[in-house]
mmCIF file of C-alpha atoms and ligand atoms in Angstrom:
data_model
loop_
_atom_site.group_PDB
_atom_site.id
_atom_site.type_symbol
_atom_site.label_atom_id
_atom_site.label_comp_id
_atom_site.label_asym_id
_atom_site.label_seq_id
_atom_site.Cartn_x
_atom_site.Cartn_y
_atom_site.Cartn_z
ATOM 1 C CA MET A 575 122.002 90.150 95.361
ATOM 2 C CA ILE A 576 119.009 91.795 93.783
ATOM 3 C CA ALA A 577 115.598 90.136 93.255
ATOM 4 C CA LEU A 578 112.816 91.224 90.809
ATOM 5 C CA TYR A 579 109.411 90.156 91.652
ATOM 6 C CA PRO A 580 107.280 90.541 88.613
ATOM 7 C CA GLY A 581 103.488 90.351 88.403
ATOM 8 C CA SER A 582 100.157 91.875 87.689
ATOM 9 C CA PHE A 583 99.283 92.705 91.248
ATOM 10 C CA ASP A 584 95.691 93.666 90.382
ATOM 11 C CA PRO A 585 95.621 94.123 93.203
ATOM 12 C CA LEU A 586 98.452 93.124 95.634
ATOM 13 C CA THR A 587 97.207 90.732 98.293
ATOM 14 C CA TYR A 588 98.591 89.621 101.598
ATOM 15 C CA GLY A 589 99.960 86.573 99.673
ATOM 16 C CA HIS A 590 102.085 88.870 97.715
ATOM 17 C CA LEU A 591 103.032 90.973 100.581
ATOM 18 C CA ASP A 592 104.140 87.733 102.428
ATOM 19 C CA VAL A 593 106.489 86.918 99.565
ATOM 20 C CA ILE A 594 107.955 90.533 99.525
ATOM 21 C CA GLU A 595 108.517 90.586 103.200
ATOM 22 C CA ARG A 596 110.320 87.134 103.192
ATOM 23 C CA ALA A 597 112.383 88.290 100.118
ATOM 24 C CA ALA A 598 113.464 91.463 101.712
ATOM 25 C CA TYR A 599 115.025 89.476 104.581
ATOM 26 C CA LEU A 600 116.774 87.182 102.027
ATOM 27 C CA PHE A 601 117.976 89.579 99.292
ATOM 28 C CA GLU A 602 119.891 92.816 99.380
ATOM 29 C CA ARG A 603 117.247 94.621 97.441
ATOM 30 C CA VAL A 604 113.786 93.603 96.084
ATOM 31 C CA ILE A 605 112.147 95.334 93.034
ATOM 32 C CA VAL A 606 108.470 94.821 92.800
ATOM 33 C CA ALA A 607 107.744 95.112 88.989
ATOM 34 C CA VAL A 608 104.363 95.661 87.728
ATOM 35 C CA LEU A 609 103.673 94.617 84.193
ATOM 36 C CA ARG A 610 102.160 97.104 81.812
ATOM 37 C CA ASN A 611 100.120 94.745 79.872
ATOM 38 C CA PRO A 612 98.111 96.144 76.946
ATOM 39 C CA SER A 613 96.327 92.779 76.378
ATOM 40 C CA LYS A 614 94.769 92.598 79.832
ATOM 41 C CA THR A 615 92.036 95.024 81.237
ATOM 42 C CA PRO A 616 92.851 95.443 84.784
ATOM 43 C CA LEU A 617 90.638 96.748 87.552
ATOM 44 C CA PHE A 618 93.405 99.088 88.673
ATOM 45 C CA THR A 619 95.666 101.173 86.385
ATOM 46 C CA VAL A 620 99.378 100.532 86.597
ATOM 47 C CA GLU A 621 99.879 103.985 88.453
ATOM 48 C CA GLU A 622 97.150 103.161 91.017
ATOM 49 C CA ARG A 623 98.867 99.663 91.459
ATOM 50 C CA LEU A 624 102.260 101.305 91.923
ATOM 51 C CA ASN A 625 100.828 103.544 94.593
ATOM 52 C CA GLN A 626 99.048 100.670 96.362
ATOM 53 C CA ILE A 627 102.150 98.716 96.405
ATOM 54 C CA HIS A 628 104.357 101.613 97.588
ATOM 55 C CA ARG A 629 102.138 102.218 100.596
ATOM 56 C CA ALA A 630 102.018 98.529 101.450
ATOM 57 C CA VAL A 631 105.865 98.084 101.419
ATOM 58 C CA GLN A 632 106.827 101.409 103.083
ATOM 59 C CA HIS A 633 107.912 99.453 106.157
ATOM 60 C CA LEU A 634 110.454 97.672 103.973
ATOM 61 C CA LYS A 635 113.617 99.944 103.454
ATOM 62 C CA ASN A 636 115.150 97.553 100.734
ATOM 63 C CA VAL A 637 112.089 97.221 98.508
ATOM 64 C CA ASP A 638 111.457 99.387 95.405
ATOM 65 C CA VAL A 639 108.501 99.365 93.279
ATOM 66 C CA ASP A 640 108.511 99.936 89.363
ATOM 67 C CA ALA A 641 106.563 99.364 86.235
ATOM 68 C CA PHE A 642 107.900 97.690 82.940
ATOM 69 C CA SER A 643 106.670 96.506 79.619
ATOM 70 C CA GLY A 644 108.197 93.856 77.324
ATOM 71 C CA LEU A 645 110.110 91.000 78.633
ATOM 72 C CA THR A 646 110.704 90.362 82.438
ATOM 73 C CA VAL A 647 114.210 89.220 81.806
ATOM 74 C CA THR A 648 115.151 92.539 79.910
ATOM 75 C CA PHE A 649 113.725 94.692 82.806
ATOM 76 C CA ALA A 650 115.798 92.398 85.207
ATOM 77 C CA ARG A 651 118.904 93.002 83.137
ATOM 78 C CA LYS A 652 118.306 96.783 83.129
ATOM 79 C CA LYS A 653 117.805 96.674 87.098
ATOM 80 C CA GLU A 654 120.963 94.305 87.470
ATOM 81 C CA ALA A 655 118.702 91.807 89.220
ATOM 82 C CA SER A 656 120.039 88.238 89.027
ATOM 83 C CA VAL A 657 117.034 86.687 90.484
ATOM 84 C CA LEU A 658 113.504 86.504 89.495
ATOM 85 C CA LEU A 659 111.147 85.863 92.267
ATOM 86 C CA ARG A 660 107.784 84.011 92.167
ATOM 87 C CA GLY A 661 105.462 82.736 94.818
ATOM 88 C CA LEU A 662 104.060 79.199 94.584
ATOM 89 C CA ARG A 663 100.857 78.673 96.365
ATOM 90 C CA VAL A 664 99.544 75.318 95.346
ATOM 91 C CA VAL A 665 100.627 72.394 93.044
ATOM 92 C CA SER A 666 98.409 73.760 90.124
ATOM 93 C CA ASP A 667 100.662 76.932 90.183
ATOM 94 C CA PHE A 668 103.553 74.769 89.366
ATOM 95 C CA GLU A 669 103.063 73.964 85.829
ATOM 96 C CA LEU A 670 102.912 77.392 84.437
ATOM 97 C CA GLU A 671 105.597 78.654 86.818
ATOM 98 C CA LEU A 672 108.060 75.940 85.738
ATOM 99 C CA GLN A 673 107.172 76.943 82.066
ATOM 100 C CA MET A 674 107.791 80.482 82.645
ATOM 101 C CA ALA A 675 111.126 79.826 84.604
ATOM 102 C CA GLN A 676 112.450 77.703 81.900
ATOM 103 C CA THR A 677 111.457 79.971 79.122
ATOM 104 C CA ASN A 678 113.250 82.886 80.882
ATOM 105 C CA LYS A 679 116.256 80.747 81.402
ATOM 106 C CA THR A 680 116.398 80.292 77.575
ATOM 107 C CA LEU A 681 116.021 84.203 77.250
ATOM 108 C CA ALA A 682 118.625 85.071 79.854
ATOM 109 C CA ALA A 683 120.755 82.104 81.161
ATOM 110 C CA GLU A 684 122.412 84.070 83.856
ATOM 111 C CA ILE A 685 119.197 85.023 85.622
ATOM 112 C CA GLU A 686 117.811 82.355 88.028
ATOM 113 C CA THR A 687 114.185 82.050 89.098
ATOM 114 C CA ILE A 688 113.624 81.415 92.794
ATOM 115 C CA PHE A 689 110.325 80.286 94.197
ATOM 116 C CA LEU A 690 109.025 81.101 97.714
ATOM 117 C CA SER A 691 106.339 78.982 98.953
ATOM 118 C CA THR A 692 103.442 81.124 100.195
ATOM 119 C CA SER A 693 102.619 80.719 103.780
ATOM 120 C CA THR A 694 99.828 78.261 104.365
ATOM 121 C CA GLU A 695 97.317 80.905 105.606
ATOM 122 C CA HIS A 696 97.617 82.785 102.355
ATOM 123 C CA SER A 697 97.709 79.708 99.860
ATOM 124 C CA PHE A 698 94.019 80.143 98.739
ATOM 125 C CA LEU A 699 94.493 83.771 97.898
ATOM 126 C CA SER A 700 94.502 85.151 94.423
ATOM 127 C CA SER A 701 93.961 88.660 93.056
ATOM 128 C CA SER A 702 91.009 87.416 90.937
ATOM 129 C CA LEU A 703 89.330 85.795 93.852
ATOM 130 C CA VAL A 704 89.571 88.901 95.909
ATOM 131 C CA LYS A 705 88.073 90.993 93.096
ATOM 132 C CA GLY A 706 85.339 88.388 92.701
ATOM 133 C CA ILE A 707 84.397 88.822 96.462
ATOM 134 C CA ALA A 708 84.767 92.494 96.651
ATOM 135 C CA ALA A 709 82.512 92.772 93.594
ATOM 136 C CA VAL A 710 79.560 91.403 95.678
ATOM 137 C CA GLY A 711 80.597 93.305 98.738
ATOM 138 C CA GLY A 712 82.106 90.360 100.579
ATOM 139 C CA PRO A 713 84.667 90.493 103.409
ATOM 140 C CA ILE A 714 88.101 90.919 102.121
ATOM 141 C CA SER A 715 89.918 92.559 105.121
ATOM 142 C CA HIS A 716 91.777 89.399 105.804
ATOM 143 C CA MET A 717 93.143 89.294 102.209
ATOM 144 C CA VAL A 718 94.464 92.675 101.352
ATOM 145 C CA PRO A 719 95.855 95.776 103.153
ATOM 146 C CA GLN A 720 93.268 98.180 104.434
ATOM 147 C CA HIS A 721 93.960 100.915 101.727
ATOM 148 C CA ILE A 722 93.483 98.251 98.859
ATOM 149 C CA GLU A 723 90.309 96.966 100.548
ATOM 150 C CA GLN A 724 89.010 100.626 100.483
ATOM 151 C CA ALA A 725 90.050 101.057 96.827
ATOM 152 C CA LEU A 726 88.403 97.782 95.984
ATOM 153 C CA ARG A 727 85.085 98.895 97.727
ATOM 154 C CA GLU A 728 85.126 102.138 95.868
ATOM 155 C CA ARG A 729 85.637 100.435 92.385
ATOM 156 C CA SER A 730 83.213 97.597 92.987
ATOM 157 C CA GLY A 731 79.619 97.310 92.860
ATOM 158 C CA PRO A 732 76.862 97.760 95.579
ATOM 159 C CA LYS A 733 77.271 95.821 98.770
ATOM 160 C CA GLU A 734 75.481 92.381 99.229
ATOM 161 C CA ASP A 735 73.650 91.845 102.423
ATOM 162 C CA MET A 736 75.975 89.428 104.102
ATOM 163 C CA HIS A 737 73.351 88.452 106.771
HETATM 164 O O1 LIG B 1531 100.987 88.183 88.265
HETATM 165 P P1 LIG B 1531 100.981 87.356 87.099
HETATM 166 O O2 LIG B 1531 99.947 87.863 86.084
HETATM 167 O O3 LIG B 1531 100.869 85.990 87.208
HETATM 168 O O4 LIG B 1531 102.442 87.671 86.490
HETATM 169 C C1 LIG B 1531 102.804 87.130 85.081
HETATM 170 C C2 LIG B 1531 104.199 87.871 84.592
HETATM 171 C C3 LIG B 1531 104.072 89.247 84.590
HETATM 172 C C4 LIG B 1531 105.231 87.279 85.507
HETATM 173 C C5 LIG B 1531 104.375 87.275 83.320
HETATM 174 O O5 LIG B 1531 103.351 87.242 82.436
HETATM 175 C C6 LIG B 1531 105.661 87.784 82.578
HETATM 176 O O6 LIG B 1531 106.868 87.759 82.968
HETATM 177 N N1 LIG B 1531 105.229 88.727 81.602
HETATM 178 C C7 LIG B 1531 106.330 89.506 80.756
HETATM 179 C C8 LIG B 1531 106.542 89.012 79.432
HETATM 180 C C9 LIG B 1531 107.618 87.868 79.401
HETATM 181 O O7 LIG B 1531 108.568 88.087 79.867
HETATM 182 N N2 LIG B 1531 107.322 86.794 78.926
HETATM 183 C C10 LIG B 1531 108.254 85.510 78.793
HETATM 184 C C11 LIG B 1531 108.291 84.761 80.050
HETATM 185 S S1 LIG B 1531 107.124 83.698 80.356
#
């Protein structure tokens, strides 16, 4: 069974990676799919995010990384994925995630959305939170892989004195 894990991944966090690693164990193949979203202004370009994710998942042999535009279900069909995968962190995620899952079901009845609950140590994590901390030079090494931390440091403003 092929699972498609769609998202913005701007940037990938350890929370995303946790979902990917557990999905790689459950599914034959996992495709991490980065949305090309012209209506959002991301910190990293799609190509940068693809490279970052590639590096982070290189130890997982059944995980591919790809970019898409348009509908997630259309891309899932193209890739022959029968499952859409999303991570659930906290209760407040649920409302939007349920709405997206139900919408996707009306668009493609044969595709199921499966949620993996994020490990408790990552449940507080979000890409925007990481960007916010990185922007003021705060510590993020426990939130993102090292190469992404470095990319965030290069992209973000001057360091704040943490002492
Ligand atoms: O990481 P994100 O930003 O929470 O991911 C949201 C994403 C990419 C999964 C969602 O916005 C999406 O699927 N966009 C593609 C457009 C689409 O298929 N819309 C209909 C389903 S809601």
